[in-house]
Amino acid sequence: MSRTFHLSDLDSIPRMGWIKEPSPVRALLPISTGNATFFVKQDRELSALHGGSKPRKLDYVLAAPPFSETHEWAAVGAIGSGNVAAAVDAGIVLKKKVTAHLFWTDVSLGVIDKLAFVASHAHHIAFYRSSVEMAFRAPSLVIGQPRAPAPHLPPGSTTGRGMVGLVRAAFELKSQIENGELPEPERIYLPFGSGGLAVGLAVGLALAGLRTEVHSVAVVSRALSTGFRVRSLKNAVLAELSKLGIKDLPSTIRLTVYHDHLGKGYAAPTAESLAACELLAAQGVHLEPVYSGKAMAALLSHAKSRQVKTVLFWQTPGRGGLPHESNWIEKLPEALQKRIQNPAFFKTRRRVLQALAAAATAATVGVRLSGYTARPQWKGLVLGSVEADILFAAAEALLPPGSPADRLTQVPERVDAYLVGMPATMKQEVHAMLALLEHGPFPLAARAPRFTSLSPAERAAYLTSLGARGGMLADAYRGVRDLVLLGYYQQPETWPDMGYEGPRVNLPTQPGERMTFPEYDRMVAKEGELPRGALP
Ligand SMILES: *Cc1c(COP(=O)(O)O)cnc(C)c1O
């Protein structure tokens, strides 16, 4: 007979004491078809180190040797790593020097925020062009053991000791279930990065006697998320607990790892993860697209097709908006500075924007592109008639109330004419923006209204909210607004409204006629005349 294990059994294990209150649990509005009820556990609200799940591990890792005994340590991760940011943050709190070893990945939402913070506060930054280059140039970072005088935190700060923080989190959840904050969930969804979060929590749930299954979604390559990896992490945390005098440890855990939501690889957003981020943002739940967005995308696709009743999503990202110095870019190693300032970085943003729009359309095509009234008279060369409708609807919402109808109809026509001569990449971006605007609000929800079917006042409110969201949606909002204004102010009838007298050029009225410039012609100096003050 094994005795019941209590949270107080963990109390003898030293920790920083950073995790004080349980992170809040709250119910979500339905986010998918099917009958499941959804809850979210908001580690984002943990007070330590700007929140997120990483502080749970650091709470234990940093309270034990070798970290508790040195004045400096190193942390390893991608340029946007939440782990490196949390480690640097911990260094600020504990007044320790932290060296960041960063490898390049694509720049997605939230990456610059963390990089700016790390650049501003790390003692030193080493940069590698890829994780492979890091493995070759600094093998001890990847495979070595933490060593004095500057031991390093492994990727994700996943160590046997660190995972004890997640065992503790399972007991925290258990008491929230006992308090009636939520029913015992059948499943928890979360990302699998270094795996410490998933495995530590699954071990904790088993120890707490809960039947909840952990469904983890690999955000790293298959080679880093194998059954072997899971077993060795499980053994590491069990060995640690047993060393710390904890008995009757569970031999089996309920943990599944999915590999089908990774997309192109670690740190690369997928269209579905971007759409999932937007869907949850509408309920005030902030995710990022390379860990939590992928886990949410898996949850959404499973909840539709499988028989699940109670699902808990573990919200792992921190709060963001980290403090940084204005000259942070100058503090980066030169090679990293160059990459960040390279225009290819902006190309990444554009790709992301297209992916987001593609997700929005993919999720809704067929359902929502049917039901449009065709515009028989639309003769656009770049924009389709649905896109013309979207621009018209945006114009109606953005332009002063009471604008004459013919001025509004001209907006899509003029924008189309303007786009004809533009480069293909820009046209693509405009298509993406319009699709995003139309389907962006709730890309995966079943009966969400499309932009064009909202009333003008609702459209205006929606556009304002996009502008205030920041990130890509704000970019899309500004892009559409600028196009609408361009299409509007190209119309000579609008010029008197803003006190513009028109160009000082007589536009030809007949084809083939030459332009005349009387105003400019009058300013031309007479033959032989010299500029005032010039010597003859
Ligand atoms: C690190 C991290 C995780 C995953 O934790 P692992 O223990 O590395 O698997 C999940 N979500 C976010 C946002 C993270 O930064």
PDB file of N, CA and C in Angstrom, residues 211-304:
ATOM      1  N   ARG A 211      -5.632  11.375 -12.711  1.00  0.00           N
ATOM      2  CA  ARG A 211      -5.660  10.533 -13.904  1.00  0.00           C
ATOM      3  C   ARG A 211      -5.456  11.338 -15.193  1.00  0.00           C
ATOM      4  N   THR A 212      -5.294  12.635 -15.032  1.00  0.00           N
ATOM      5  CA  THR A 212      -5.127  13.533 -16.181  1.00  0.00           C
ATOM      6  C   THR A 212      -3.961  13.110 -17.082  1.00  0.00           C
ATOM      7  N   GLU A 213      -4.238  13.134 -18.404  1.00  0.00           N
ATOM      8  CA  GLU A 213      -3.187  12.796 -19.371  1.00  0.00           C
ATOM      9  C   GLU A 213      -2.518  14.074 -19.865  1.00  0.00           C
ATOM     10  N   VAL A 214      -1.196  14.014 -20.039  1.00  0.00           N
ATOM     11  CA  VAL A 214      -0.488  15.141 -20.636  1.00  0.00           C
ATOM     12  C   VAL A 214      -0.340  14.884 -22.135  1.00  0.00           C
ATOM     13  N   HIS A 215      -0.909  15.798 -22.942  1.00  0.00           N
ATOM     14  CA  HIS A 215      -0.771  15.709 -24.398  1.00  0.00           C
ATOM     15  C   HIS A 215       0.179  16.818 -24.833  1.00  0.00           C
ATOM     16  N   SER A 216       1.386  16.422 -25.174  1.00  0.00           N
ATOM     17  CA  SER A 216       2.392  17.434 -25.462  1.00  0.00           C
ATOM     18  C   SER A 216       2.681  17.470 -26.955  1.00  0.00           C
ATOM     19  N   VAL A 217       2.983  18.670 -27.435  1.00  0.00           N
ATOM     20  CA  VAL A 217       3.134  18.894 -28.861  1.00  0.00           C
ATOM     21  C   VAL A 217       4.572  19.306 -29.128  1.00  0.00           C
ATOM     22  N   ALA A 218       5.301  18.458 -29.854  1.00  0.00           N
ATOM     23  CA  ALA A 218       6.722  18.717 -30.088  1.00  0.00           C
ATOM     24  C   ALA A 218       6.899  19.986 -30.908  1.00  0.00           C
ATOM     25  N   VAL A 219       7.728  20.886 -30.408  1.00  0.00           N
ATOM     26  CA  VAL A 219       8.068  22.110 -31.144  1.00  0.00           C
ATOM     27  C   VAL A 219       9.538  22.056 -31.553  1.00  0.00           C
ATOM     28  N   VAL A 220      10.144  20.897 -31.351  1.00  0.00           N
ATOM     29  CA  VAL A 220      11.530  20.645 -31.777  1.00  0.00           C
ATOM     30  C   VAL A 220      11.508  19.401 -32.667  1.00  0.00           C
ATOM     31  N   SER A 221      12.642  19.115 -33.315  1.00  0.00           N
ATOM     32  CA  SER A 221      12.676  17.999 -34.259  1.00  0.00           C
ATOM     33  C   SER A 221      12.406  16.683 -33.539  1.00  0.00           C
ATOM     34  N   ARG A 222      12.057  15.683 -34.325  1.00  0.00           N
ATOM     35  CA  ARG A 222      11.749  14.370 -33.793  1.00  0.00           C
ATOM     36  C   ARG A 222      12.928  13.798 -33.003  1.00  0.00           C
ATOM     37  N   ALA A 223      14.140  14.076 -33.477  1.00  0.00           N
ATOM     38  CA  ALA A 223      15.327  13.531 -32.813  1.00  0.00           C
ATOM     39  C   ALA A 223      15.442  14.038 -31.369  1.00  0.00           C
ATOM     40  N   LEU A 224      14.857  15.203 -31.105  1.00  0.00           N
ATOM     41  CA  LEU A 224      14.954  15.773 -29.757  1.00  0.00           C
ATOM     42  C   LEU A 224      13.706  15.503 -28.919  1.00  0.00           C
ATOM     43  N   SER A 225      12.780  14.759 -29.472  1.00  0.00           N
ATOM     44  CA  SER A 225      11.537  14.516 -28.726  1.00  0.00           C
ATOM     45  C   SER A 225      11.127  13.045 -28.839  1.00  0.00           C
ATOM     46  N   THR A 226      12.103  12.181 -28.745  1.00  0.00           N
ATOM     47  CA  THR A 226      11.875  10.735 -28.880  1.00  0.00           C
ATOM     48  C   THR A 226      11.372  10.127 -27.573  1.00  0.00           C
ATOM     49  N   GLY A 227      10.915   8.889 -27.663  1.00  0.00           N
ATOM     50  CA  GLY A 227      10.561   8.128 -26.471  1.00  0.00           C
ATOM     51  C   GLY A 227      11.770   7.974 -25.548  1.00  0.00           C
ATOM     52  N   PHE A 228      12.936   7.876 -26.143  1.00  0.00           N
ATOM     53  CA  PHE A 228      14.154   7.768 -25.345  1.00  0.00           C
ATOM     54  C   PHE A 228      14.363   9.031 -24.509  1.00  0.00           C
ATOM     55  N   ARG A 229      14.148  10.169 -25.135  1.00  0.00           N
ATOM     56  CA  ARG A 229      14.277  11.456 -24.424  1.00  0.00           C
ATOM     57  C   ARG A 229      13.287  11.503 -23.243  1.00  0.00           C
ATOM     58  N   VAL A 230      12.056  11.110 -23.508  1.00  0.00           N
ATOM     59  CA  VAL A 230      11.034  11.115 -22.462  1.00  0.00           C
ATOM     60  C   VAL A 230      11.469  10.219 -21.297  1.00  0.00           C
ATOM     61  N   ARG A 231      11.914   9.000 -21.624  1.00  0.00           N
ATOM     62  CA  ARG A 231      12.302   8.072 -20.553  1.00  0.00           C
ATOM     63  C   ARG A 231      13.494   8.601 -19.761  1.00  0.00           C
ATOM     64  N   SER A 232      14.471   9.210 -20.458  1.00  0.00           N
ATOM     65  CA  SER A 232      15.627   9.653 -19.683  1.00  0.00           C
ATOM     66  C   SER A 232      15.279  10.864 -18.806  1.00  0.00           C
ATOM     67  N   LEU A 233      14.365  11.713 -19.288  1.00  0.00           N
ATOM     68  CA  LEU A 233      13.935  12.829 -18.425  1.00  0.00           C
ATOM     69  C   LEU A 233      13.151  12.305 -17.222  1.00  0.00           C
ATOM     70  N   LYS A 234      12.287  11.323 -17.488  1.00  0.00           N
ATOM     71  CA  LYS A 234      11.495  10.738 -16.405  1.00  0.00           C
ATOM     72  C   LYS A 234      12.444  10.132 -15.354  1.00  0.00           C
ATOM     73  N   ASN A 235      13.438   9.369 -15.826  1.00  0.00           N
ATOM     74  CA  ASN A 235      14.382   8.775 -14.887  1.00  0.00           C
ATOM     75  C   ASN A 235      15.154   9.850 -14.113  1.00  0.00           C
ATOM     76  N   ALA A 236      15.476  10.954 -14.816  1.00  0.00           N
ATOM     77  CA  ALA A 236      16.246  12.015 -14.149  1.00  0.00           C
ATOM     78  C   ALA A 236      15.444  12.635 -13.009  1.00  0.00           C
ATOM     79  N   VAL A 237      14.156  12.886 -13.238  1.00  0.00           N
ATOM     80  CA  VAL A 237      13.379  13.533 -12.171  1.00  0.00           C
ATOM     81  C   VAL A 237      13.076  12.531 -11.047  1.00  0.00           C
ATOM     82  N   LEU A 238      12.829  11.281 -11.413  1.00  0.00           N
ATOM     83  CA  LEU A 238      12.577  10.277 -10.372  1.00  0.00           C
ATOM     84  C   LEU A 238      13.834  10.063  -9.514  1.00  0.00           C
ATOM     85  N   ALA A 239      14.999  10.024 -10.176  1.00  0.00           N
ATOM     86  CA  ALA A 239      16.248   9.842  -9.433  1.00  0.00           C
ATOM     87  C   ALA A 239      16.461  11.003  -8.468  1.00  0.00           C
ATOM     88  N   GLU A 240      16.142  12.206  -8.943  1.00  0.00           N
ATOM     89  CA  GLU A 240      16.313  13.396  -8.113  1.00  0.00           C
ATOM     90  C   GLU A 240      15.391  13.322  -6.887  1.00  0.00           C
ATOM     91  N   LEU A 241      14.122  12.954  -7.126  1.00  0.00           N
ATOM     92  CA  LEU A 241      13.152  12.882  -6.024  1.00  0.00           C
ATOM     93  C   LEU A 241      13.571  11.807  -5.029  1.00  0.00           C
ATOM     94  N   SER A 242      14.052  10.692  -5.560  1.00  0.00           N
ATOM     95  CA  SER A 242      14.434   9.605  -4.668  1.00  0.00           C
ATOM     96  C   SER A 242      15.667   9.998  -3.848  1.00  0.00           C
ATOM     97  N   LYS A 243      16.613  10.688  -4.496  1.00  0.00           N
ATOM     98  CA  LYS A 243      17.800  11.188  -3.790  1.00  0.00           C
ATOM     99  C   LYS A 243      17.392  12.149  -2.671  1.00  0.00           C
ATOM    100  N   LEU A 244      16.294  12.868  -2.897  1.00  0.00           N
ATOM    101  CA  LEU A 244      15.836  13.847  -1.906  1.00  0.00           C
ATOM    102  C   LEU A 244      14.944  13.197  -0.852  1.00  0.00           C
ATOM    103  N   GLY A 245      14.872  11.863  -0.869  1.00  0.00           N
ATOM    104  CA  GLY A 245      14.194  11.144   0.202  1.00  0.00           C
ATOM    105  C   GLY A 245      12.717  10.903  -0.039  1.00  0.00           C
ATOM    106  N   ILE A 246      12.263  11.068  -1.301  1.00  0.00           N
ATOM    107  CA  ILE A 246      10.845  10.852  -1.561  1.00  0.00           C
ATOM    108  C   ILE A 246      10.627   9.412  -2.027  1.00  0.00           C
ATOM    109  N   LYS A 247       9.680   8.741  -1.365  1.00  0.00           N
ATOM    110  CA  LYS A 247       9.498   7.297  -1.644  1.00  0.00           C
ATOM    111  C   LYS A 247       8.206   7.042  -2.416  1.00  0.00           C
ATOM    112  N   ASP A 248       7.988   5.764  -2.747  1.00  0.00           N
ATOM    113  CA  ASP A 248       6.773   5.344  -3.451  1.00  0.00           C
ATOM    114  C   ASP A 248       6.553   6.149  -4.725  1.00  0.00           C
ATOM    115  N   LEU A 249       7.587   6.231  -5.533  1.00  0.00           N
ATOM    116  CA  LEU A 249       7.477   7.011  -6.768  1.00  0.00           C
ATOM    117  C   LEU A 249       6.730   6.220  -7.840  1.00  0.00           C
ATOM    118  N   PRO A 250       5.991   6.913  -8.722  1.00  0.00           N
ATOM    119  CA  PRO A 250       5.208   6.209  -9.747  1.00  0.00           C
ATOM    120  C   PRO A 250       6.135   5.609 -10.804  1.00  0.00           C
ATOM    121  N   SER A 251       5.733   4.473 -11.358  1.00  0.00           N
ATOM    122  CA  SER A 251       6.578   3.903 -12.411  1.00  0.00           C
ATOM    123  C   SER A 251       6.048   4.256 -13.806  1.00  0.00           C
ATOM    124  N   THR A 252       4.758   4.542 -13.905  1.00  0.00           N
ATOM    125  CA  THR A 252       4.237   4.913 -15.232  1.00  0.00           C
ATOM    126  C   THR A 252       3.659   6.329 -15.190  1.00  0.00           C
ATOM    127  N   ILE A 253       3.782   6.983 -16.326  1.00  0.00           N
ATOM    128  CA  ILE A 253       3.199   8.327 -16.450  1.00  0.00           C
ATOM    129  C   ILE A 253       2.300   8.349 -17.679  1.00  0.00           C
ATOM    130  N   ARG A 254       1.346   9.288 -17.676  1.00  0.00           N
ATOM    131  CA  ARG A 254       0.431   9.416 -18.829  1.00  0.00           C
ATOM    132  C   ARG A 254       0.895  10.583 -19.693  1.00  0.00           C
ATOM    133  N   LEU A 255       1.653  10.259 -20.707  1.00  0.00           N
ATOM    134  CA  LEU A 255       2.226  11.321 -21.540  1.00  0.00           C
ATOM    135  C   LEU A 255       2.258  10.888 -23.005  1.00  0.00           C
ATOM    136  N   THR A 256       1.716  11.736 -23.872  1.00  0.00           N
ATOM    137  CA  THR A 256       1.781  11.506 -25.322  1.00  0.00           C
ATOM    138  C   THR A 256       2.543  12.669 -25.944  1.00  0.00           C
ATOM    139  N   VAL A 257       3.368  12.379 -26.936  1.00  0.00           N
ATOM    140  CA  VAL A 257       4.058  13.438 -27.679  1.00  0.00           C
ATOM    141  C   VAL A 257       3.586  13.392 -29.130  1.00  0.00           C
ATOM    142  N   TYR A 258       3.079  14.507 -29.633  1.00  0.00           N
ATOM    143  CA  TYR A 258       2.669  14.594 -31.038  1.00  0.00           C
ATOM    144  C   TYR A 258       3.770  15.273 -31.845  1.00  0.00           C
ATOM    145  N   HIS A 259       3.963  14.792 -33.076  1.00  0.00           N
ATOM    146  CA  HIS A 259       5.031  15.357 -33.911  1.00  0.00           C
ATOM    147  C   HIS A 259       4.488  16.051 -35.146  1.00  0.00           C
ATOM    148  N   ASP A 260       3.178  16.169 -35.253  1.00  0.00           N
ATOM    149  CA  ASP A 260       2.630  16.649 -36.529  1.00  0.00           C
ATOM    150  C   ASP A 260       2.254  18.132 -36.539  1.00  0.00           C
ATOM    151  N   HIS A 261       2.697  18.886 -35.541  1.00  0.00           N
ATOM    152  CA  HIS A 261       2.422  20.327 -35.576  1.00  0.00           C
ATOM    153  C   HIS A 261       3.686  21.167 -35.593  1.00  0.00           C
ATOM    154  N   LEU A 262       4.819  20.516 -35.891  1.00  0.00           N
ATOM    155  CA  LEU A 262       6.104  21.216 -35.876  1.00  0.00           C
ATOM    156  C   LEU A 262       6.246  22.171 -37.057  1.00  0.00           C
ATOM    157  N   GLY A 263       5.704  21.802 -38.226  1.00  0.00           N
ATOM    158  CA  GLY A 263       5.902  22.621 -39.418  1.00  0.00           C
ATOM    159  C   GLY A 263       7.343  22.535 -39.878  1.00  0.00           C
ATOM    160  N   LYS A 264       7.918  23.685 -40.281  1.00  0.00           N
ATOM    161  CA  LYS A 264       9.274  23.683 -40.850  1.00  0.00           C
ATOM    162  C   LYS A 264      10.346  23.397 -39.807  1.00  0.00           C
ATOM    163  N   GLY A 265      10.030  23.541 -38.537  1.00  0.00           N
ATOM    164  CA  GLY A 265      11.052  23.241 -37.532  1.00  0.00           C
ATOM    165  C   GLY A 265      10.949  24.135 -36.318  1.00  0.00           C
ATOM    166  N   TYR A 266      11.912  24.007 -35.446  1.00  0.00           N
ATOM    167  CA  TYR A 266      11.949  24.790 -34.222  1.00  0.00           C
ATOM    168  C   TYR A 266      11.975  26.281 -34.572  1.00  0.00           C
ATOM    169  N   ALA A 267      11.198  27.054 -33.844  1.00  0.00           N
ATOM    170  CA  ALA A 267      11.187  28.521 -33.980  1.00  0.00           C
ATOM    171  C   ALA A 267      10.542  29.021 -35.272  1.00  0.00           C
ATOM    172  N   ALA A 268       9.997  28.118 -36.096  1.00  0.00           N
ATOM    173  CA  ALA A 268       9.306  28.552 -37.310  1.00  0.00           C
ATOM    174  C   ALA A 268       7.804  28.450 -37.079  1.00  0.00           C
ATOM    175  N   PRO A 269       7.090  29.574 -37.114  1.00  0.00           N
ATOM    176  CA  PRO A 269       5.641  29.521 -36.900  1.00  0.00           C
ATOM    177  C   PRO A 269       4.965  28.725 -38.017  1.00  0.00           C
ATOM    178  N   THR A 270       3.863  28.088 -37.717  1.00  0.00           N
ATOM    179  CA  THR A 270       3.049  27.484 -38.774  1.00  0.00           C
ATOM    180  C   THR A 270       1.813  28.365 -38.951  1.00  0.00           C
ATOM    181  N   ALA A 271       1.155  28.209 -40.093  1.00  0.00           N
ATOM    182  CA  ALA A 271      -0.061  28.981 -40.328  1.00  0.00           C
ATOM    183  C   ALA A 271      -1.083  28.692 -39.232  1.00  0.00           C
ATOM    184  N   GLU A 272      -1.193  27.404 -38.848  1.00  0.00           N
ATOM    185  CA  GLU A 272      -2.188  27.036 -37.829  1.00  0.00           C
ATOM    186  C   GLU A 272      -1.831  27.626 -36.468  1.00  0.00           C
ATOM    187  N   SER A 273      -0.532  27.684 -36.147  1.00  0.00           N
ATOM    188  CA  SER A 273      -0.173  28.229 -34.834  1.00  0.00           C
ATOM    189  C   SER A 273      -0.458  29.735 -34.795  1.00  0.00           C
ATOM    190  N   LEU A 274      -0.193  30.422 -35.908  1.00  0.00           N
ATOM    191  CA  LEU A 274      -0.486  31.859 -35.950  1.00  0.00           C
ATOM    192  C   LEU A 274      -1.983  32.102 -35.803  1.00  0.00           C
ATOM    193  N   ALA A 275      -2.762  31.272 -36.489  1.00  0.00           N
ATOM    194  CA  ALA A 275      -4.211  31.431 -36.389  1.00  0.00           C
ATOM    195  C   ALA A 275      -4.687  31.138 -34.969  1.00  0.00           C
ATOM    196  N   ALA A 276      -4.080  30.128 -34.327  1.00  0.00           N
ATOM    197  CA  ALA A 276      -4.464  29.788 -32.955  1.00  0.00           C
ATOM    198  C   ALA A 276      -4.144  30.951 -32.011  1.00  0.00           C
ATOM    199  N   CYS A 277      -3.004  31.608 -32.220  1.00  0.00           N
ATOM    200  CA  CYS A 277      -2.644  32.771 -31.382  1.00  0.00           C
ATOM    201  C   CYS A 277      -3.706  33.865 -31.498  1.00  0.00           C
ATOM    202  N   GLU A 278      -4.125  34.117 -32.739  1.00  0.00           N
ATOM    203  CA  GLU A 278      -5.127  35.168 -32.942  1.00  0.00           C
ATOM    204  C   GLU A 278      -6.471  34.780 -32.321  1.00  0.00           C
ATOM    205  N   LEU A 279      -6.816  33.513 -32.465  1.00  0.00           N
ATOM    206  CA  LEU A 279      -8.091  33.049 -31.921  1.00  0.00           C
ATOM    207  C   LEU A 279      -8.139  33.242 -30.408  1.00  0.00           C
ATOM    208  N   LEU A 280      -7.040  32.897 -29.734  1.00  0.00           N
ATOM    209  CA  LEU A 280      -7.022  32.988 -28.275  1.00  0.00           C
ATOM    210  C   LEU A 280      -6.845  34.432 -27.801  1.00  0.00           C
ATOM    211  N   ALA A 281      -6.168  35.245 -28.617  1.00  0.00           N
ATOM    212  CA  ALA A 281      -5.997  36.652 -28.242  1.00  0.00           C
ATOM    213  C   ALA A 281      -7.356  37.323 -28.098  1.00  0.00           C
ATOM    214  N   ALA A 282      -8.317  36.857 -28.900  1.00  0.00           N
ATOM    215  CA  ALA A 282      -9.661  37.427 -28.830  1.00  0.00           C
ATOM    216  C   ALA A 282     -10.302  37.186 -27.470  1.00  0.00           C
ATOM    217  N   GLN A 283      -9.785  36.190 -26.714  1.00  0.00           N
ATOM    218  CA  GLN A 283     -10.296  35.946 -25.360  1.00  0.00           C
ATOM    219  C   GLN A 283      -9.306  36.449 -24.308  1.00  0.00           C
ATOM    220  N   GLY A 284      -8.344  37.255 -24.744  1.00  0.00           N
ATOM    221  CA  GLY A 284      -7.374  37.802 -23.797  1.00  0.00           C
ATOM    222  C   GLY A 284      -6.329  36.802 -23.336  1.00  0.00           C
ATOM    223  N   VAL A 285      -6.176  35.684 -24.062  1.00  0.00           N
ATOM    224  CA  VAL A 285      -5.152  34.700 -23.704  1.00  0.00           C
ATOM    225  C   VAL A 285      -3.996  34.854 -24.695  1.00  0.00           C
ATOM    226  N   HIS A 286      -2.850  35.331 -24.207  1.00  0.00           N
ATOM    227  CA  HIS A 286      -1.747  35.655 -25.108  1.00  0.00           C
ATOM    228  C   HIS A 286      -0.801  34.481 -25.272  1.00  0.00           C
ATOM    229  N   LEU A 287      -0.605  34.090 -26.513  1.00  0.00           N
ATOM    230  CA  LEU A 287       0.301  32.996 -26.861  1.00  0.00           C
ATOM    231  C   LEU A 287       1.348  33.539 -27.821  1.00  0.00           C
ATOM    232  N   GLU A 288       2.384  32.744 -28.069  1.00  0.00           N
ATOM    233  CA  GLU A 288       3.344  33.081 -29.129  1.00  0.00           C
ATOM    234  C   GLU A 288       3.333  31.906 -30.109  1.00  0.00           C
ATOM    235  N   PRO A 289       3.778  32.147 -31.367  1.00  0.00           N
ATOM    236  CA  PRO A 289       3.515  31.122 -32.383  1.00  0.00           C
ATOM    237  C   PRO A 289       4.477  29.935 -32.434  1.00  0.00           C
ATOM    238  N   VAL A 290       5.556  29.908 -31.654  1.00  0.00           N
ATOM    239  CA  VAL A 290       6.508  28.812 -31.854  1.00  0.00           C
ATOM    240  C   VAL A 290       6.497  27.749 -30.753  1.00  0.00           C
ATOM    241  N   TYR A 291       5.847  28.015 -29.634  1.00  0.00           N
ATOM    242  CA  TYR A 291       5.641  26.977 -28.618  1.00  0.00           C
ATOM    243  C   TYR A 291       4.138  26.797 -28.395  1.00  0.00           C
ATOM    244  N   SER A 292       3.578  27.765 -27.670  1.00  0.00           N
ATOM    245  CA  SER A 292       2.203  27.623 -27.212  1.00  0.00           C
ATOM    246  C   SER A 292       1.188  27.634 -28.357  1.00  0.00           C
ATOM    247  N   GLY A 293       1.481  28.376 -29.429  1.00  0.00           N
ATOM    248  CA  GLY A 293       0.562  28.426 -30.566  1.00  0.00           C
ATOM    249  C   GLY A 293       0.427  27.053 -31.221  1.00  0.00           C
ATOM    250  N   LYS A 294       1.569  26.344 -31.295  1.00  0.00           N
ATOM    251  CA  LYS A 294       1.524  25.009 -31.908  1.00  0.00           C
ATOM    252  C   LYS A 294       0.751  24.036 -31.013  1.00  0.00           C
ATOM    253  N   ALA A 295       0.920  24.157 -29.704  1.00  0.00           N
ATOM    254  CA  ALA A 295       0.169  23.286 -28.789  1.00  0.00           C
ATOM    255  C   ALA A 295      -1.324  23.568 -28.903  1.00  0.00           C
ATOM    256  N   MET A 296      -1.673  24.858 -29.010  1.00  0.00           N
ATOM    257  CA  MET A 296      -3.082  25.218 -29.139  1.00  0.00           C
ATOM    258  C   MET A 296      -3.646  24.737 -30.476  1.00  0.00           C
ATOM    259  N   ALA A 297      -2.837  24.806 -31.530  1.00  0.00           N
ATOM    260  CA  ALA A 297      -3.294  24.327 -32.840  1.00  0.00           C
ATOM    261  C   ALA A 297      -3.634  22.836 -32.756  1.00  0.00           C
ATOM    262  N   ALA A 298      -2.812  22.068 -32.045  1.00  0.00           N
ATOM    263  CA  ALA A 298      -3.082  20.636 -31.894  1.00  0.00           C
ATOM    264  C   ALA A 298      -4.369  20.432 -31.102  1.00  0.00           C
ATOM    265  N   LEU A 299      -4.502  21.181 -30.013  1.00  0.00           N
ATOM    266  CA  LEU A 299      -5.725  21.073 -29.206  1.00  0.00           C
ATOM    267  C   LEU A 299      -6.961  21.330 -30.065  1.00  0.00           C
ATOM    268  N   LEU A 300      -6.887  22.395 -30.884  1.00  0.00           N
ATOM    269  CA  LEU A 300      -8.058  22.749 -31.697  1.00  0.00           C
ATOM    270  C   LEU A 300      -8.404  21.630 -32.678  1.00  0.00           C
ATOM    271  N   SER A 301      -7.369  21.041 -33.286  1.00  0.00           N
ATOM    272  CA  SER A 301      -7.699  20.007 -34.265  1.00  0.00           C
ATOM    273  C   SER A 301      -8.184  18.736 -33.560  1.00  0.00           C
ATOM    274  N   HIS A 302      -7.668  18.423 -32.371  1.00  0.00           N
ATOM    275  CA  HIS A 302      -8.138  17.229 -31.662  1.00  0.00           C
ATOM    276  C   HIS A 302      -9.548  17.420 -31.106  1.00  0.00           C
ATOM    277  N   ALA A 303      -9.813  18.617 -30.617  1.00  0.00           N
ATOM    278  CA  ALA A 303     -11.103  18.846 -29.962  1.00  0.00           C
ATOM    279  C   ALA A 303     -12.250  18.707 -30.949  1.00  0.00           C
ATOM    280  N   LYS A 304     -11.967  18.974 -32.215  1.00  0.00           N
ATOM    281  CA  LYS A 304     -13.000  18.848 -33.240  1.00  0.00           C
ATOM    282  C   LYS A 304     -13.339  17.390 -33.497  1.00  0.00           C
TER     283      LYS A 304
END
